[in-house]
PDB file of C-alpha atoms in Angstrom:
ATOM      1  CA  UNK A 424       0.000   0.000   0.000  1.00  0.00           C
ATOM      2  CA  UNK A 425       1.329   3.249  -0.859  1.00  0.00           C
ATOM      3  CA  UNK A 426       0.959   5.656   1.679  1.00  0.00           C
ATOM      4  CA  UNK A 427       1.794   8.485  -0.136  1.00  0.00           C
ATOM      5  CA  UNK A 428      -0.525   7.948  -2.870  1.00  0.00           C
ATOM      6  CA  UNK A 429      -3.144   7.140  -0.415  1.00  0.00           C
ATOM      7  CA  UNK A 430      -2.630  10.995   1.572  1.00  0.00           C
ATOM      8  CA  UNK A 431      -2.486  12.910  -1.935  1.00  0.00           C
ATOM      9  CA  UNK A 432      -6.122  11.406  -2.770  1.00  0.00           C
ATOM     10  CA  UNK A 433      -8.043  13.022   0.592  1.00  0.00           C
ATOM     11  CA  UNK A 434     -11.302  12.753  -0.510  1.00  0.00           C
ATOM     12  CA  UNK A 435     -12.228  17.057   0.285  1.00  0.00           C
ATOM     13  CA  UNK A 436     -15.316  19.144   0.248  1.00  0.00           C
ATOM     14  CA  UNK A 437     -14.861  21.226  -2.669  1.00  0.00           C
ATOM     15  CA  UNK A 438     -17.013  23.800  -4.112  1.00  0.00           C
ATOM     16  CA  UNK A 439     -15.637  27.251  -6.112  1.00  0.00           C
ATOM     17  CA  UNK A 440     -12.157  26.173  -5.330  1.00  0.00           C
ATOM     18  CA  UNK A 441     -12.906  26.840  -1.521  1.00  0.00           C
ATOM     19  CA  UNK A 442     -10.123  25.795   0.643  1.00  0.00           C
ATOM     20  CA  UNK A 443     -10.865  22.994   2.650  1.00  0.00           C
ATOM     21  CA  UNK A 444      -7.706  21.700   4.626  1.00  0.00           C
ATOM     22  CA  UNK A 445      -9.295  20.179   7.845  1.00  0.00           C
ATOM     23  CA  UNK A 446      -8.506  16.581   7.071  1.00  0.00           C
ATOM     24  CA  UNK A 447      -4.773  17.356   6.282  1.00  0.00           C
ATOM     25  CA  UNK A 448      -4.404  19.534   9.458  1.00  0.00           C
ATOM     26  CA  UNK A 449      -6.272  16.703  11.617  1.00  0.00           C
ATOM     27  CA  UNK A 450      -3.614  14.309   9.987  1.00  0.00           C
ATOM     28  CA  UNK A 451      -0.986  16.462  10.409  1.00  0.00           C
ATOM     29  CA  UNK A 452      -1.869  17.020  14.246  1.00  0.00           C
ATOM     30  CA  UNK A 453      -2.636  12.894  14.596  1.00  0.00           C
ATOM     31  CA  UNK A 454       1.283  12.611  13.469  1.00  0.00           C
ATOM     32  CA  UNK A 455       2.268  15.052  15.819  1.00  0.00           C
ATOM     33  CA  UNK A 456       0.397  13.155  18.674  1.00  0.00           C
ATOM     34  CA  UNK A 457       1.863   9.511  17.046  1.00  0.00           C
ATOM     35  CA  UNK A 458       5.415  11.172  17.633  1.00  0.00           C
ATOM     36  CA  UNK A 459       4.953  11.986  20.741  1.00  0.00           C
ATOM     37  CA  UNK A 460       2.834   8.830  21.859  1.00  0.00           C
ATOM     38  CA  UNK A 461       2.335   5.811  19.311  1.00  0.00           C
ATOM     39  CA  UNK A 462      -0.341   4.420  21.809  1.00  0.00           C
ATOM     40  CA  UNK A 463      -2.300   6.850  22.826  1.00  0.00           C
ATOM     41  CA  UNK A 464      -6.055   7.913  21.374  1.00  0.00           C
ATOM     42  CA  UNK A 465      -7.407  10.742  20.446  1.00  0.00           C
ATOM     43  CA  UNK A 466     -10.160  11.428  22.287  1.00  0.00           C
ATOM     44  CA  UNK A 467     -12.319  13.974  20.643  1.00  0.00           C
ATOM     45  CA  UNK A 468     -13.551  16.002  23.899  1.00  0.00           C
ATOM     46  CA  UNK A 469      -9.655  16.257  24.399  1.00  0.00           C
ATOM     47  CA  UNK A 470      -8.811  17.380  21.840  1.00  0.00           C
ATOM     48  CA  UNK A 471     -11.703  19.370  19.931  1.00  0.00           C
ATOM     49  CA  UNK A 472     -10.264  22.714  21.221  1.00  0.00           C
ATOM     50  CA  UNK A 473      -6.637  22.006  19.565  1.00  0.00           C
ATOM     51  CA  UNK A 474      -8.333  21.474  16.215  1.00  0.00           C
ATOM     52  CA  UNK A 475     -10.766  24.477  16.545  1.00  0.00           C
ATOM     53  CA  UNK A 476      -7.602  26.251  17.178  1.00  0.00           C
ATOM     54  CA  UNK A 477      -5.898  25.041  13.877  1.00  0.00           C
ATOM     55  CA  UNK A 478      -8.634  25.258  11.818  1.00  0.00           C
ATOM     56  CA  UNK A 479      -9.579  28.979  13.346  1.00  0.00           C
ATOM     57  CA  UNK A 480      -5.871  29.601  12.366  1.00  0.00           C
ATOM     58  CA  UNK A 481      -4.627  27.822   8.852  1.00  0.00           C
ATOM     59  CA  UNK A 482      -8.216  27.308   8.072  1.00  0.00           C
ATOM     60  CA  UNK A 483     -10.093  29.118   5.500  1.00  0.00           C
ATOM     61  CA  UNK A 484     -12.131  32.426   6.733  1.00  0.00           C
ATOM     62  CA  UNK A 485     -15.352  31.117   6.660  1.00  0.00           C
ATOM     63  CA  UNK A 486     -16.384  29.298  10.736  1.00  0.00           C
ATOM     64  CA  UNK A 487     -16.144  25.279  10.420  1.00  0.00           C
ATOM     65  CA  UNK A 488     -15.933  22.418  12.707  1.00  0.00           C
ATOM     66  CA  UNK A 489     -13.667  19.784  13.555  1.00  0.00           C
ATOM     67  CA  UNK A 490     -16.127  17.383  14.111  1.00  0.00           C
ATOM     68  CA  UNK A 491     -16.404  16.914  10.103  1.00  0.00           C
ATOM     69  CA  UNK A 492     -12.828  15.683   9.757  1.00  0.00           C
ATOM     70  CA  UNK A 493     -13.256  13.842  12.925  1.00  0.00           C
ATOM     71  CA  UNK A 494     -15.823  11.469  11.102  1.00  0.00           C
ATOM     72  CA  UNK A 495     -15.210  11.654   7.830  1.00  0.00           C
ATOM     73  CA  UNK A 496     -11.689  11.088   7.429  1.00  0.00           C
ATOM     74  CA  UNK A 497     -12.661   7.280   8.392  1.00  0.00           C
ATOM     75  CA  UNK A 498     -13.858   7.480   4.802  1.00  0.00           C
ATOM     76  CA  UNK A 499      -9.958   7.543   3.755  1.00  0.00           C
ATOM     77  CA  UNK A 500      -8.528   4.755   4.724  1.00  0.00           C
ATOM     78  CA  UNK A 501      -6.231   6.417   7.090  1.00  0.00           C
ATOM     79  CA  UNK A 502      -8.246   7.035  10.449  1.00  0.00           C
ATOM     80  CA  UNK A 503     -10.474   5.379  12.805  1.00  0.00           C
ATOM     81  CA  UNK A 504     -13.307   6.179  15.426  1.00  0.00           C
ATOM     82  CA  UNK A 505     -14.489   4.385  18.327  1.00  0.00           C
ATOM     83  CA  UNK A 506     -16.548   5.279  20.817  1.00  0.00           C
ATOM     84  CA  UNK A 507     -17.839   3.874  24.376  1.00  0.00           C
ATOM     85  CA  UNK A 508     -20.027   1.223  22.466  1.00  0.00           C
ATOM     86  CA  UNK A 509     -17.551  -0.134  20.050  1.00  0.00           C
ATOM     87  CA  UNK A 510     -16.089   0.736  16.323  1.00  0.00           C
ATOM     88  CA  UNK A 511     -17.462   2.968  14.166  1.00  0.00           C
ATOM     89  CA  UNK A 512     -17.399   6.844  14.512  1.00  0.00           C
ATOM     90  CA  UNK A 513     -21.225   7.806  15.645  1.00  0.00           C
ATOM     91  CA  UNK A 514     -21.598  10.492  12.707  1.00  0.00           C
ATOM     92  CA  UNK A 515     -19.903  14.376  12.102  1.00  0.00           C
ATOM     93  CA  UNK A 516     -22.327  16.148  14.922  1.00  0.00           C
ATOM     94  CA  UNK A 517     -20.789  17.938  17.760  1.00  0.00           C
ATOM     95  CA  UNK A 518     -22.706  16.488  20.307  1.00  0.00           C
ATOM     96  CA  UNK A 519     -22.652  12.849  19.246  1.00  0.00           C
ATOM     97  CA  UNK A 520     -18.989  12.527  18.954  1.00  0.00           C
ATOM     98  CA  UNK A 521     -18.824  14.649  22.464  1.00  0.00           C
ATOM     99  CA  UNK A 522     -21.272  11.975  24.489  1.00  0.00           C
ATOM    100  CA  UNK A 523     -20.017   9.010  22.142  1.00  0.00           C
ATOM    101  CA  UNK A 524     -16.572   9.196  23.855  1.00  0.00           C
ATOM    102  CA  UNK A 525     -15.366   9.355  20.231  1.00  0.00           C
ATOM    103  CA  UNK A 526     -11.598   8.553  20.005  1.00  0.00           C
ATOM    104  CA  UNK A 527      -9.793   8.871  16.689  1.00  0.00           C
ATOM    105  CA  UNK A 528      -6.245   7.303  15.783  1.00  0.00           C
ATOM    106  CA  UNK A 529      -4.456   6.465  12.453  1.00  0.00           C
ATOM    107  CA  UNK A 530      -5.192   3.271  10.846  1.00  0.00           C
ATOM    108  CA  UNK A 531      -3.550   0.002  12.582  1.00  0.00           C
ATOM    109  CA  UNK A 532      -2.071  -0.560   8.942  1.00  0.00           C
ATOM    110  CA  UNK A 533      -1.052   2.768   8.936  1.00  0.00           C
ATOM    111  CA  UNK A 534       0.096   3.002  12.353  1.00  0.00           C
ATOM    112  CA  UNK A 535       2.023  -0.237  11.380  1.00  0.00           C
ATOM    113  CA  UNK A 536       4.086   1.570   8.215  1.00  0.00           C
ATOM    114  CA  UNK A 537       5.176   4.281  10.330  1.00  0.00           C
ATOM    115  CA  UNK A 538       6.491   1.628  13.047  1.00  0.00           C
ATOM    116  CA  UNK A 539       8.706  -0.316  10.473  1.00  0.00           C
ATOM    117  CA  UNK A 540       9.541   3.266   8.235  1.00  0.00           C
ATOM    118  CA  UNK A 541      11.114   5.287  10.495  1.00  0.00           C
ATOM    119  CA  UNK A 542      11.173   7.974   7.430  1.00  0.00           C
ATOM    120  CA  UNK A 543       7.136   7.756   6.296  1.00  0.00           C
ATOM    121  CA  UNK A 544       6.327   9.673   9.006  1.00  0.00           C
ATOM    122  CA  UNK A 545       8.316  12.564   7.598  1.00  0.00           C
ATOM    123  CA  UNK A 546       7.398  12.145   4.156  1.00  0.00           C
ATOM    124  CA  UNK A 547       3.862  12.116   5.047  1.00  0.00           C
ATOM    125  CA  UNK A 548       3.649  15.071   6.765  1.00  0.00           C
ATOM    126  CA  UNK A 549       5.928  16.905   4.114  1.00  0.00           C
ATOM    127  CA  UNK A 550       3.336  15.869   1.353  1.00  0.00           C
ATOM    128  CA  UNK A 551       0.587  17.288   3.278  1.00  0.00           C
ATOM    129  CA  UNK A 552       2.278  20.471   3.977  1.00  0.00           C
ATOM    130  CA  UNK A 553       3.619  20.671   0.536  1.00  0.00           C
ATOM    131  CA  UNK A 554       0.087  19.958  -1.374  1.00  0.00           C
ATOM    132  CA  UNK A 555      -1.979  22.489   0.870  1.00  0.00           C
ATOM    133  CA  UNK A 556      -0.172  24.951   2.636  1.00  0.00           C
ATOM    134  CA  UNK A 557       2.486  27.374   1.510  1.00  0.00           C
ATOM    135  CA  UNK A 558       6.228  27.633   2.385  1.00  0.00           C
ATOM    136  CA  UNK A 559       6.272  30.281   4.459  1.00  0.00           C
ATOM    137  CA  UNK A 560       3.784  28.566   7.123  1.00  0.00           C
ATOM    138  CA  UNK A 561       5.233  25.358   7.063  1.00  0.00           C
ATOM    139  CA  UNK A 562       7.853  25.703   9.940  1.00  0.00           C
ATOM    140  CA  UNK A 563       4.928  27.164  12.378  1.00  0.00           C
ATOM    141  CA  UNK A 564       2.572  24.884  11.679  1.00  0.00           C
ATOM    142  CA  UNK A 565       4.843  21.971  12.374  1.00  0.00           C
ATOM    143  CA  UNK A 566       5.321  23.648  15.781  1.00  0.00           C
ATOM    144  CA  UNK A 567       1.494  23.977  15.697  1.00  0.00           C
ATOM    145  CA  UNK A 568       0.572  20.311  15.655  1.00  0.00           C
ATOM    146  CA  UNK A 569       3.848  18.920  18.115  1.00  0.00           C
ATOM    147  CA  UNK A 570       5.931  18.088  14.562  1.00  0.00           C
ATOM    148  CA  UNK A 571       9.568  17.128  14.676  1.00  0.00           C
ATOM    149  CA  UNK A 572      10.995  17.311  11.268  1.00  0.00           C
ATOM    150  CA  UNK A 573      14.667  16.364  10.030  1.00  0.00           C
ATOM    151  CA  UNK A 574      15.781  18.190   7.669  1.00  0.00           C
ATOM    152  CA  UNK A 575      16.010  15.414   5.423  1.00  0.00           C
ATOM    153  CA  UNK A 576      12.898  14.619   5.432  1.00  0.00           C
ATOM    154  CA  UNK A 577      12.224  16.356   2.368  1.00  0.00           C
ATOM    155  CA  UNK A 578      11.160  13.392  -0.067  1.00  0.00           C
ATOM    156  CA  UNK A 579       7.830  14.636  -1.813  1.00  0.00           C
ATOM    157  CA  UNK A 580       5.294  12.083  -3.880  1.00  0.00           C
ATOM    158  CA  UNK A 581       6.857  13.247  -7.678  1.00  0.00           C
ATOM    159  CA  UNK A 582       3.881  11.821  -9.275  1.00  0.00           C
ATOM    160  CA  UNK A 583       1.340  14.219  -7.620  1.00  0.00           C
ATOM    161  CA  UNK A 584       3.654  17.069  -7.133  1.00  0.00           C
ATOM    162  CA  UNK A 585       3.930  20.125  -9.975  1.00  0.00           C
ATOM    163  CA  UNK A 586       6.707  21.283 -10.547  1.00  0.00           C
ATOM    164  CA  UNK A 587       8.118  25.259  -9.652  1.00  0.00           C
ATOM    165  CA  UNK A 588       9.106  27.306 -12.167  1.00  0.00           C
ATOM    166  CA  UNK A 589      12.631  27.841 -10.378  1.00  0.00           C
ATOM    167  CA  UNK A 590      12.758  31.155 -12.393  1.00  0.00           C
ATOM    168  CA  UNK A 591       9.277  32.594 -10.212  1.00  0.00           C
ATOM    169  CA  UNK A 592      11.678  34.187  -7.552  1.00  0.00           C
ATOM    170  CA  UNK A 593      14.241  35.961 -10.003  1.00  0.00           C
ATOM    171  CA  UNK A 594      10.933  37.478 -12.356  1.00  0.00           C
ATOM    172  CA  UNK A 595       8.947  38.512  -9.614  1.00  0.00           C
ATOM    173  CA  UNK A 596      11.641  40.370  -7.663  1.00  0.00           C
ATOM    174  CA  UNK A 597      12.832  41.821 -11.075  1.00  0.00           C
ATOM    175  CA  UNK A 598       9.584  43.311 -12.005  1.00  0.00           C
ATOM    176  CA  UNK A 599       9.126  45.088  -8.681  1.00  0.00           C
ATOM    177  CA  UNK A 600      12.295  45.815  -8.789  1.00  0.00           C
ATOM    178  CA  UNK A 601      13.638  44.319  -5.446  1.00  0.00           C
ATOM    179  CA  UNK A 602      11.303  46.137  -3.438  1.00  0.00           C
ATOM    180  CA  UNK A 603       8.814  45.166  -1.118  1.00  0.00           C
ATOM    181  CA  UNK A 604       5.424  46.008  -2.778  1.00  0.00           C
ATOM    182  CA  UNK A 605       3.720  46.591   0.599  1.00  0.00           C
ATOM    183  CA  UNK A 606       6.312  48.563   2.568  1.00  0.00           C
ATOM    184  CA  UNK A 607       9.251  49.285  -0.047  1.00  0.00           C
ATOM    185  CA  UNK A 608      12.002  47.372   1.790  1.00  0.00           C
ATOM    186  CA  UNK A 609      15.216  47.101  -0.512  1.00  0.00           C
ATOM    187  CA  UNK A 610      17.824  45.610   1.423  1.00  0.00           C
ATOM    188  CA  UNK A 611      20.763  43.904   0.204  1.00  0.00           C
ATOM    189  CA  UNK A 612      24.048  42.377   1.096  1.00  0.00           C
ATOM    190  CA  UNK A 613      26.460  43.325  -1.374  1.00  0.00           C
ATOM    191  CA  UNK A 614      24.419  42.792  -4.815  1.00  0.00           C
ATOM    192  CA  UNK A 615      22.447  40.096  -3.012  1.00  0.00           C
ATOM    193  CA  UNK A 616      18.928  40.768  -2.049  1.00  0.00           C
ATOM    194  CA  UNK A 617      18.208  39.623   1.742  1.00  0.00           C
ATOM    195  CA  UNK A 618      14.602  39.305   3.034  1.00  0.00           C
ATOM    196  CA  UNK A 619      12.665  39.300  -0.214  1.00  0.00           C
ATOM    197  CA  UNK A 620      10.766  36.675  -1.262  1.00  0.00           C
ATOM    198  CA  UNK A 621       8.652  35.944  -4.456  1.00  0.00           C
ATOM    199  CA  UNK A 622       4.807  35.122  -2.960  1.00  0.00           C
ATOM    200  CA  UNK A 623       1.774  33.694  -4.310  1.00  0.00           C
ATOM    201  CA  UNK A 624      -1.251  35.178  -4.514  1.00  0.00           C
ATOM    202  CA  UNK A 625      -3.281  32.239  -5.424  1.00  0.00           C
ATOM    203  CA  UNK A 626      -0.767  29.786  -3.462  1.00  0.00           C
ATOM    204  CA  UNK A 627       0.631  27.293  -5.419  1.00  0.00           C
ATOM    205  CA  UNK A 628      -0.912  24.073  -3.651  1.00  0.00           C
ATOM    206  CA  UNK A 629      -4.245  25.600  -4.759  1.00  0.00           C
ATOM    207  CA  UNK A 630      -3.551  25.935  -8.455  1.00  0.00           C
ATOM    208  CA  UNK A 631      -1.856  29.489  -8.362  1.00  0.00           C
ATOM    209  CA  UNK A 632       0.503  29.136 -11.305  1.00  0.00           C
ATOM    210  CA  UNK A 633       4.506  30.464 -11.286  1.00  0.00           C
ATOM    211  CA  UNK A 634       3.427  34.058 -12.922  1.00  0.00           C
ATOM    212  CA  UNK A 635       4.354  37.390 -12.399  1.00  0.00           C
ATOM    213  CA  UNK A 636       0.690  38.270 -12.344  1.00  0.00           C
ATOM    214  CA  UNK A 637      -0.501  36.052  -9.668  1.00  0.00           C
ATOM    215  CA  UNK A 638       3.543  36.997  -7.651  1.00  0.00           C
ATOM    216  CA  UNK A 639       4.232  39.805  -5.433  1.00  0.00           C
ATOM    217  CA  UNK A 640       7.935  40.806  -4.074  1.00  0.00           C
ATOM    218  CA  UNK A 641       7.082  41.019  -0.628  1.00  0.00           C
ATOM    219  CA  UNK A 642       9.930  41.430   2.460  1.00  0.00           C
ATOM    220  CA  UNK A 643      10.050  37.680   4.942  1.00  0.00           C
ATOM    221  CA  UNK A 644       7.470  39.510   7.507  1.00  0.00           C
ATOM    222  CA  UNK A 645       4.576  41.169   4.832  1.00  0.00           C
ATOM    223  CA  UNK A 646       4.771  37.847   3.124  1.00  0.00           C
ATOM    224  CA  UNK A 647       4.367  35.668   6.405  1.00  0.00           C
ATOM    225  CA  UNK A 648       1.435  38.141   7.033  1.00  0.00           C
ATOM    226  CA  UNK A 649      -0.188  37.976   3.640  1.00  0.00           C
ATOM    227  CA  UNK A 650       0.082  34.362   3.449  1.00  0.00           C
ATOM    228  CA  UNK A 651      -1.817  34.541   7.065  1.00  0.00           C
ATOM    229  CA  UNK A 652      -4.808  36.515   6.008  1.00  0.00           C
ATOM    230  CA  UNK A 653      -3.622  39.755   7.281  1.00  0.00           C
ATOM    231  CA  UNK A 654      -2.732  41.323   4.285  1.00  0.00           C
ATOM    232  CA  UNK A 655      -4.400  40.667   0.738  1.00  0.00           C
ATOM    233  CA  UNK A 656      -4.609  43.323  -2.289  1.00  0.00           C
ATOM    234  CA  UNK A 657      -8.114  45.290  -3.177  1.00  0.00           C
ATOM    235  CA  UNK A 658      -9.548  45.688  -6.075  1.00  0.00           C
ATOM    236  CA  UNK A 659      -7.821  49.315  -6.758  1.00  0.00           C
ATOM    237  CA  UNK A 660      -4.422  47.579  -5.652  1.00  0.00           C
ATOM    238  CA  UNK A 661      -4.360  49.124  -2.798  1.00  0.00           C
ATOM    239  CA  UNK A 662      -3.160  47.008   0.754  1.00  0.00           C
ATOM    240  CA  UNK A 663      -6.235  45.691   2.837  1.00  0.00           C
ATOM    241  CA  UNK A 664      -5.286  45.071   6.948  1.00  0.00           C
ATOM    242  CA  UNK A 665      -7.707  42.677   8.172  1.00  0.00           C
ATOM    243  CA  UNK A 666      -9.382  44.543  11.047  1.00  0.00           C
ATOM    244  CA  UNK A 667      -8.893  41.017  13.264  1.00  0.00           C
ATOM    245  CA  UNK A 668      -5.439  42.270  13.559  1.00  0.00           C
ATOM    246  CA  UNK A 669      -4.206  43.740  16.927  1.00  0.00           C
ATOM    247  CA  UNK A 670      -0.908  45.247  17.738  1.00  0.00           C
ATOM    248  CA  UNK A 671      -0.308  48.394  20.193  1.00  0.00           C
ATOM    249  CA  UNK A 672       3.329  48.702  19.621  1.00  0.00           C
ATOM    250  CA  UNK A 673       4.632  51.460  17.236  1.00  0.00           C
ATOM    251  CA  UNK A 674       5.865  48.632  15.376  1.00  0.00           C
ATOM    252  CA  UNK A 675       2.577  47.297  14.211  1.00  0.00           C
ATOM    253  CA  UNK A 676       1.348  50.024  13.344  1.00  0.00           C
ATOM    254  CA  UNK A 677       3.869  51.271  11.375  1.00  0.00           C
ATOM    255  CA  UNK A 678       4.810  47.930   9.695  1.00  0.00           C
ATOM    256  CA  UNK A 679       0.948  46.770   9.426  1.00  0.00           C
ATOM    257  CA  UNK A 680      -1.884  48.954  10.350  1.00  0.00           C
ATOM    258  CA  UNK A 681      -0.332  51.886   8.852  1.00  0.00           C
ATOM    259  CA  UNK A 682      -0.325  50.302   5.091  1.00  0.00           C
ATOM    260  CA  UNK A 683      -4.125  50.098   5.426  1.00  0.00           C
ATOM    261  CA  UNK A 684      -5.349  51.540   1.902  1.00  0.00           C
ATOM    262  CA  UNK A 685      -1.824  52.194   0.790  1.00  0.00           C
ATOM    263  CA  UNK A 686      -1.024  51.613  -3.199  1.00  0.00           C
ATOM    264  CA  UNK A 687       0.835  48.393  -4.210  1.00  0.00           C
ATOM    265  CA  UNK A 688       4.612  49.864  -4.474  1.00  0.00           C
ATOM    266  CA  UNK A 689       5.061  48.083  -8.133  1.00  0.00           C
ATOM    267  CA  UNK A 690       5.212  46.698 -10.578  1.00  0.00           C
ATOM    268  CA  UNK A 691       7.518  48.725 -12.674  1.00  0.00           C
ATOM    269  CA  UNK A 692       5.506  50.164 -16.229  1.00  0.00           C
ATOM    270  CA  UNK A 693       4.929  47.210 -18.731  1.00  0.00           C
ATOM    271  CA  UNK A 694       4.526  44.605 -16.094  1.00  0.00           C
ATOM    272  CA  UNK A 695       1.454  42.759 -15.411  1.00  0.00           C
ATOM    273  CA  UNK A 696      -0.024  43.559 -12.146  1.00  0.00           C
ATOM    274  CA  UNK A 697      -1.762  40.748  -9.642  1.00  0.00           C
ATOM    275  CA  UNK A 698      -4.503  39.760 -11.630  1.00  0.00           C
ATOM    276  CA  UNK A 699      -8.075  39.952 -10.661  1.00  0.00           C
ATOM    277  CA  UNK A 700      -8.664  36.474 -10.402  1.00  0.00           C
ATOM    278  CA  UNK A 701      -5.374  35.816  -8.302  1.00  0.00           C
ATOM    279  CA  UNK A 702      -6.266  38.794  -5.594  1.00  0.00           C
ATOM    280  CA  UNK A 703     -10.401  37.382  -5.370  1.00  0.00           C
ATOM    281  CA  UNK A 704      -9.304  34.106  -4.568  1.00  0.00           C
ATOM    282  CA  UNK A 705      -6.893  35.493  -2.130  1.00  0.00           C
ATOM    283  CA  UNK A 706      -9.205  37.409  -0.106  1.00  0.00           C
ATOM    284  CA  UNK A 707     -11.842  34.489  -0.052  1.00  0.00           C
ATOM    285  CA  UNK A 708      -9.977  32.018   0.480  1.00  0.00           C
ATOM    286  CA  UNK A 709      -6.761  33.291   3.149  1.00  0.00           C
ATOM    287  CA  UNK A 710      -7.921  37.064   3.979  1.00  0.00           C
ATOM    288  CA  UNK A 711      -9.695  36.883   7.315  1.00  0.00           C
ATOM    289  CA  UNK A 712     -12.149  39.557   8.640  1.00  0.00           C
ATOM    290  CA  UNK A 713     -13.086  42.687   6.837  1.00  0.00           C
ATOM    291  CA  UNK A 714     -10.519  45.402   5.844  1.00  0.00           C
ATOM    292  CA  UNK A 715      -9.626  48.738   8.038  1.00  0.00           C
ATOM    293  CA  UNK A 716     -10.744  51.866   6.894  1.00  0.00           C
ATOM    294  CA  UNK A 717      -7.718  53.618   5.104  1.00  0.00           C
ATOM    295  CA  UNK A 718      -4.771  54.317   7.438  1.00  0.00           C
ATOM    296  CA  UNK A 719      -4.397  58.717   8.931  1.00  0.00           C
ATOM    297  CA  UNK A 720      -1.772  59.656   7.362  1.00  0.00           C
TER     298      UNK A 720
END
């Protein structure tokens, strides 16, 4: 049985290219548990306000449950339920799985694999990250769910996996001209750009393809906070601050409230800007709350 195979074909609700990553964070958070403790369950009362938490947080902005990848991830192949009265999860309602004594763990088979592959538990988890959430939140996310990762344990399913235009970084930073389009940060070591980073709009798990028009050259903390929901791009191009945002400091609000209704800095004349489809999937999909009025200047 290939494992691999078997994670990349999560059966998902989809609808309008809605984001729906609760079974891969639910798996993800399972193999942070199996790390930790092979044996132990996962109760759902124990554990229901860990999940809310991740799906609240790498989620898409619209409210959802846990309790629907809780049951229906049985449907995979990879996950069980019990509950007080035997096998068999009791359905996807809150209060059934709560009174149930509904425990989830992986699959015996699958618990089995990761016993005799020391690696699969690694390559797993990398696929998951890989095929639905973006670079930038990978390393957080592991610390999210309990994840230890070597640094080896890159190996990625090739068959299900498209491949990045390794030229993305160079044409996006080139066109806004190695400036941060949200706050204008240039720096550089020498000739070497240092904190820039070519993002996705549309992220590339989710079909965004390797184009200037769906890139932005954003410094290492805009992009973290675009690729959060934070951030996203109106339709006039000008910077949208989710108003679910909080910071006191000077710092945030120079470095993210302040942008609120600020133009794009970029692209340079004859380059194609984000394009519309790119920034409307962005702000359903990832951009959580509504938008601040435009920043006092």
């Amino acid at each position: 049985m290939d494992w691999l195979e078997r994670m990349a074909a999560l059966r998902q609700w989809a609808r309008n290219g809605i984001r729906a990553p609760h079974k891969p964070l639910l798996l993800l958070y399972a193999l942070g548990r199996f790390q930790e403790d092979a044996d132990r369950g996962l109760r759902y009362t124990a554990v229901e306000q860990d999940l809310q938490r991740l799906l609240t947080e790498y989620g898409p902005p619209h409210k959802t449950t846990p309790a629907y990848p809780f049951h229906h991830l049985t449907s995979d192949g990879v996950w069980e339920v019990r509950t007080d009265r035997g096998p068999g999860s009791p359905g996807s309602g809150i209060r059934d799985l709560r009174e149930s004594g509904a425990t989830g763990r992986l699959a015996p088979e699958l618990q089995a694999a990761l016993r005799r592959e020391p690696d699969l538990l690694g390559r797993i988890a990398r696929l998951l990250l890989d095929l639905h959430f973006p670079p930038s939140l990978h390393g957080e996310l592991c610390e999210a769910v309990g994840l230890d990762l070597e640094p080896t344990e890159a190996e990625l399913l090739a068959a299900v996996r498209r491949r990045r235009d390794p030229r993305m970084r160079e044409l996006v930073l080139t066109a806004y001209e190695y400036r941060c389009a949200f706050c204008g940060y240039d720096g550089r070591i020498g000739a070497v750009p240092v904190g820039l980073e070519a993002a996705h709009v549309r992220w590339w798990a989710f079909g965004g393809p390797d184009e200037i028009e769906n890139g932005l050259c954003l410094c290492s903390l805009h992009h973290k906070l675009f690729d959060k929901g934070v951030l996203g791009v109106g339709d006039d191009h000008r910077i949208l601050v989710s108003q679910r945002f909080v910071g006191h400091s000077d710092a945030a609000r120079r470095h993210v409230t302040a942008l609120a209704g600020r133009p794009l800095i970029g692209p340079q004349p004859g380059t194609s800007p984000v394009a519309a489809e790119h920034r409307d999937w962005h702000a359903r999909q990832v951009f959580h709350g509504e938008p601040r009025p435009t920043a006092a200047v």
